[in-house]
Short mmCIF file of N, CA and C in Angstrom, two decimals:
data_model
loop_
_atom_site.label_atom_id
_atom_site.label_comp_id
_atom_site.label_asym_id
_atom_site.label_seq_id
_atom_site.Cartn_x
_atom_site.Cartn_y
_atom_site.Cartn_z
N UNK I 7 -29.43 53.94 -29.67
CA UNK I 7 -29.06 52.65 -29.88
C UNK I 7 -27.42 52.54 -29.33
N UNK I 8 -26.80 53.73 -29.58
CA UNK I 8 -25.32 53.74 -29.15
C UNK I 8 -25.25 53.76 -27.70
N UNK I 9 -26.09 54.29 -26.82
CA UNK I 9 -25.93 54.36 -25.49
C UNK I 9 -26.39 53.16 -24.91
N UNK I 10 -27.34 52.24 -25.65
CA UNK I 10 -27.53 51.10 -24.97
C UNK I 10 -26.27 50.13 -25.19
N UNK I 11 -25.57 49.94 -26.11
CA UNK I 11 -24.52 49.19 -26.28
C UNK I 11 -23.56 49.54 -25.17
N UNK I 12 -23.13 50.92 -25.07
CA UNK I 12 -22.05 51.32 -24.05
C UNK I 12 -22.67 50.72 -22.84
N UNK I 13 -23.99 51.03 -22.35
CA UNK I 13 -24.50 50.38 -21.05
C UNK I 13 -24.20 48.83 -21.03
N UNK I 14 -24.57 48.15 -22.08
CA UNK I 14 -24.43 46.51 -22.09
C UNK I 14 -22.91 46.17 -21.86
N UNK I 15 -22.00 46.97 -22.52
CA UNK I 15 -20.60 46.68 -22.47
C UNK I 15 -20.13 46.94 -21.02
N UNK I 16 -20.56 48.09 -20.47
CA UNK I 16 -20.35 48.48 -19.14
C UNK I 16 -20.69 47.42 -18.09
N UNK I 17 -21.85 47.02 -18.18
CA UNK I 17 -22.40 45.91 -17.44
C UNK I 17 -21.54 44.49 -17.55
N UNK I 18 -21.23 44.24 -18.89
CA UNK I 18 -20.65 42.93 -19.01
C UNK I 18 -19.05 43.12 -18.50
N UNK I 19 -18.59 44.22 -18.53
CA UNK I 19 -17.20 44.57 -18.11
C UNK I 19 -17.13 44.45 -16.50
N UNK I 20 -18.34 45.01 -15.89
CA UNK I 20 -18.30 45.19 -14.62
C UNK I 20 -18.46 43.61 -13.92
N UNK I 21 -19.28 42.90 -14.50
CA UNK I 21 -19.48 41.53 -14.18
C UNK I 21 -18.11 40.71 -14.30
N UNK I 22 -17.47 40.90 -15.51
CA UNK I 22 -16.20 40.28 -15.68
C UNK I 22 -15.27 40.61 -14.63
N UNK I 23 -15.11 41.88 -14.26
CA UNK I 23 -14.11 42.30 -13.32
C UNK I 23 -14.52 41.68 -11.95
N UNK I 24 -15.88 41.63 -11.62
CA UNK I 24 -16.36 41.09 -10.30
C UNK I 24 -16.06 39.68 -10.21
N UNK I 25 -16.18 39.07 -11.35
CA UNK I 25 -15.86 37.51 -11.39
C UNK I 25 -14.31 37.11 -11.17
N UNK I 26 -13.50 38.03 -11.90
CA UNK I 26 -12.04 37.72 -11.67
C UNK I 26 -11.53 38.06 -10.36
N UNK I 27 -12.25 39.15 -9.63
CA UNK I 27 -11.80 39.59 -8.40
C UNK I 27 -12.28 38.38 -7.34
N UNK I 28 -13.41 37.81 -7.46
CA UNK I 28 -13.98 36.94 -6.78
C UNK I 28 -13.08 35.69 -6.89
N UNK I 29 -12.53 35.16 -8.07
CA UNK I 29 -11.73 34.03 -8.22
C UNK I 29 -10.32 34.32 -7.36
N UNK I 30 -9.87 35.29 -7.56
CA UNK I 30 -8.63 35.85 -6.99
C UNK I 30 -8.65 35.77 -5.59
N UNK I 31 -9.63 36.21 -4.86
CA UNK I 31 -9.99 36.13 -3.42
C UNK I 31 -10.18 34.72 -2.98
N UNK I 32 -10.90 33.96 -3.69
CA UNK I 32 -11.13 32.65 -3.33
C UNK I 32 -10.00 31.81 -3.30
N UNK I 33 -9.16 31.97 -4.37
CA UNK I 33 -7.92 31.19 -4.43
C UNK I 33 -6.85 31.72 -3.40
N UNK I 34 -6.91 32.94 -3.07
CA UNK I 34 -5.88 33.49 -1.98
C UNK I 34 -6.37 32.81 -0.62
N UNK I 35 -7.69 32.91 -0.41
CA UNK I 35 -8.24 32.35 0.89
C UNK I 35 -7.79 30.66 0.85
N UNK I 36 -7.96 29.95 -0.29
CA UNK I 36 -7.76 28.57 -0.35
C UNK I 36 -6.24 28.29 0.11
N UNK I 37 -5.35 28.98 -0.43
CA UNK I 37 -4.03 28.82 -0.34
C UNK I 37 -3.55 29.30 1.09
N UNK I 38 -4.20 30.04 1.87
CA UNK I 38 -3.79 30.46 3.04
C UNK I 38 -3.59 29.79 4.23
N UNK I 39 -4.18 28.49 4.13
CA UNK I 39 -4.12 27.66 5.40
C UNK I 39 -4.43 26.19 4.87
N UNK I 40 -3.99 25.25 5.44
CA UNK I 40 -4.05 23.70 5.30
C UNK I 40 -5.66 23.43 5.25
N UNK I 41 -6.50 23.88 6.22
CA UNK I 41 -7.74 23.58 6.33
C UNK I 41 -8.77 24.06 5.24
N UNK I 42 -8.18 25.36 4.83
CA UNK I 42 -8.92 26.05 3.63
C UNK I 42 -8.75 25.36 2.53
N UNK I 43 -7.49 24.89 2.07
CA UNK I 43 -7.09 24.16 0.92
C UNK I 43 -7.58 22.70 1.03
N UNK I 44 -7.74 22.08 2.01
CA UNK I 44 -8.20 20.75 2.41
C UNK I 44 -9.75 20.76 1.79
N UNK I 45 -10.51 22.02 2.38
CA UNK I 45 -11.95 21.96 1.78
C UNK I 45 -11.84 22.42 0.37
N UNK I 46 -11.18 23.27 -0.13
CA UNK I 46 -11.13 23.78 -1.53
C UNK I 46 -10.97 22.51 -2.49
N UNK I 47 -9.92 21.56 -2.12
CA UNK I 47 -9.77 20.44 -2.85
C UNK I 47 -10.86 19.35 -2.84
N UNK I 48 -11.61 19.50 -1.85
CA UNK I 48 -12.77 18.48 -1.65
C UNK I 48 -12.38 17.23 -0.98
N UNK I 49 -11.44 17.32 -0.03
CA UNK I 49 -10.96 16.32 0.86
C UNK I 49 -12.11 15.73 1.88
N UNK I 50 -12.34 14.53 1.90
CA UNK I 50 -13.25 13.89 2.67
C UNK I 50 -12.76 13.13 4.01
N UNK I 51 -11.57 12.69 3.93
CA UNK I 51 -10.74 11.93 4.90
C UNK I 51 -9.26 12.43 4.91
N UNK I 52 -8.86 12.87 6.22
CA UNK I 52 -7.60 13.21 6.41
C UNK I 52 -6.84 11.78 6.88
N UNK I 53 -5.73 11.66 6.03
CA UNK I 53 -4.88 10.40 6.37
C UNK I 53 -3.89 10.69 7.09
N UNK I 54 -3.01 11.83 7.01
CA UNK I 54 -2.08 12.08 7.70
C UNK I 54 -1.71 13.67 7.52
N UNK I 55 -1.13 14.13 8.61
CA UNK I 55 -0.72 15.85 8.43
C UNK I 55 0.43 15.96 9.35
N UNK I 56 1.34 16.77 8.65
CA UNK I 56 2.56 17.49 9.58
C UNK I 56 2.22 18.75 9.30
N UNK I 57 3.35 19.54 9.79
CA UNK I 57 3.25 21.07 9.68
C UNK I 57 3.40 21.60 8.16
N UNK I 58 4.02 20.77 7.42
CA UNK I 58 4.25 21.18 6.10
C UNK I 58 3.67 20.16 4.92
N UNK I 59 2.92 19.28 5.38
CA UNK I 59 2.40 18.38 4.35
C UNK I 59 1.01 17.70 4.97
N UNK I 60 0.10 17.29 4.01
CA UNK I 60 -0.95 16.59 4.46
C UNK I 60 -1.42 15.74 3.46
N UNK I 61 -2.00 14.55 3.73
CA UNK I 61 -2.57 13.52 2.78
C UNK I 61 -3.88 13.44 3.11
N UNK I 62 -4.83 13.45 1.96
CA UNK I 62 -6.28 13.15 2.22
C UNK I 62 -7.03 12.39 1.23
N UNK I 63 -7.92 11.73 1.30
CA UNK I 63 -8.75 10.98 0.52
C UNK I 63 -9.91 11.90 -0.02
N UNK I 64 -10.17 11.91 -1.42
CA UNK I 64 -11.36 12.67 -1.88
C UNK I 64 -12.54 11.78 -1.96
N UNK I 65 -13.61 12.47 -2.37
CA UNK I 65 -14.85 11.58 -2.36
C UNK I 65 -14.79 10.49 -3.32
N UNK I 66 -14.07 10.65 -4.57
CA UNK I 66 -14.00 9.51 -5.43
C UNK I 66 -12.98 8.32 -5.03
N UNK I 67 -12.28 8.55 -3.94
CA UNK I 67 -11.32 7.62 -3.41
C UNK I 67 -9.90 8.05 -3.73
N UNK I 68 -9.69 8.93 -4.69
CA UNK I 68 -8.17 9.26 -4.96
C UNK I 68 -7.65 9.98 -3.74
N UNK I 69 -6.37 9.68 -3.60
CA UNK I 69 -5.49 10.04 -2.42
C UNK I 69 -4.57 11.27 -3.15
N UNK I 70 -4.60 12.41 -2.35
CA UNK I 70 -4.08 13.66 -2.77
C UNK I 70 -3.02 14.04 -1.66
N UNK I 71 -1.92 14.76 -1.89
CA UNK I 71 -1.10 15.18 -0.93
C UNK I 71 -0.93 16.78 -1.17
N UNK I 72 -1.09 17.49 -0.07
CA UNK I 72 -1.16 19.00 -0.03
C UNK I 72 0.20 19.34 0.82
N UNK I 73 0.94 20.23 0.10
CA UNK I 73 2.21 20.68 0.72
C UNK I 73 2.08 22.13 0.74
N UNK I 74 3.02 22.58 1.93
CA UNK I 74 3.26 24.03 2.13
C UNK I 74 4.54 24.43 1.42
N UNK I 75 4.26 25.50 0.72
CA UNK I 75 5.50 26.05 -0.13
C UNK I 75 5.29 27.53 0.04
N UNK I 76 6.45 27.93 0.60
CA UNK I 76 6.61 29.47 0.81
C UNK I 76 5.40 30.12 1.49
N UNK I 77 4.91 29.43 2.53
CA UNK I 77 3.86 30.02 3.39
C UNK I 77 2.41 29.78 2.81
N UNK I 78 2.46 29.18 1.82
CA UNK I 78 0.91 28.72 1.33
C UNK I 78 0.80 27.39 0.96
N UNK I 79 -0.27 26.84 0.68
CA UNK I 79 -0.69 25.37 0.49
C UNK I 79 -1.09 25.10 -0.81
N UNK I 80 -0.44 24.10 -1.42
CA UNK I 80 -0.58 23.62 -2.83
C UNK I 80 -0.84 22.09 -2.90
N UNK I 81 -1.40 21.59 -3.94
CA UNK I 81 -1.46 20.31 -4.40
C UNK I 81 0.00 19.85 -4.68
N UNK I 82 0.49 18.74 -4.24
CA UNK I 82 1.91 18.29 -4.67
C UNK I 82 1.88 18.20 -6.10
N UNK I 83 2.79 18.73 -6.85
CA UNK I 83 3.10 18.48 -8.35
C UNK I 83 2.48 19.75 -8.93
N UNK I 84 1.83 20.72 -8.08
CA UNK I 84 1.08 21.80 -8.67
C UNK I 84 1.56 23.09 -8.05
N UNK I 85 2.92 23.17 -7.90
CA UNK I 85 3.50 24.46 -7.22
C UNK I 85 3.68 25.48 -8.25
N UNK I 86 3.59 26.68 -7.79
CA UNK I 86 3.96 27.72 -8.72
C UNK I 86 5.21 27.70 -9.49
N UNK I 87 5.38 28.15 -10.53
CA UNK I 87 6.61 27.75 -11.26
C UNK I 87 6.93 26.72 -11.96
N UNK I 88 6.01 25.71 -11.93
CA UNK I 88 6.15 24.44 -12.76
C UNK I 88 7.37 23.78 -12.53
N UNK I 89 8.65 24.12 -12.88
CA UNK I 89 9.87 23.31 -12.64
C UNK I 89 10.07 23.14 -11.28
N UNK I 90 9.59 23.82 -10.26
CA UNK I 90 9.86 23.53 -9.00
C UNK I 90 8.93 22.60 -8.23
N UNK I 91 8.04 21.92 -9.14
CA UNK I 91 7.01 21.03 -8.55
C UNK I 91 7.67 19.71 -8.57
N UNK I 92 7.20 18.86 -7.46
CA UNK I 92 7.79 17.49 -7.12
C UNK I 92 6.78 16.63 -6.78
#
């Protein structure tokens, strides 16, 4: 019985680590380019785009702005550090 629990816990930990790694890599890829972040956020229509900012419309009609910050792309108002968001 003891070995069975060790096996189950090992599998659960392995799956957990794999999920965390997948999420980390997916977010890293999403933030790496405007096009990747545009798709990640579910943009349907590009309204405008410059080298550092883009505005798009989501499927539900909501308009969002994507900004470049320290070489990575983020949703305006959702920049790392919180207090730096605008």
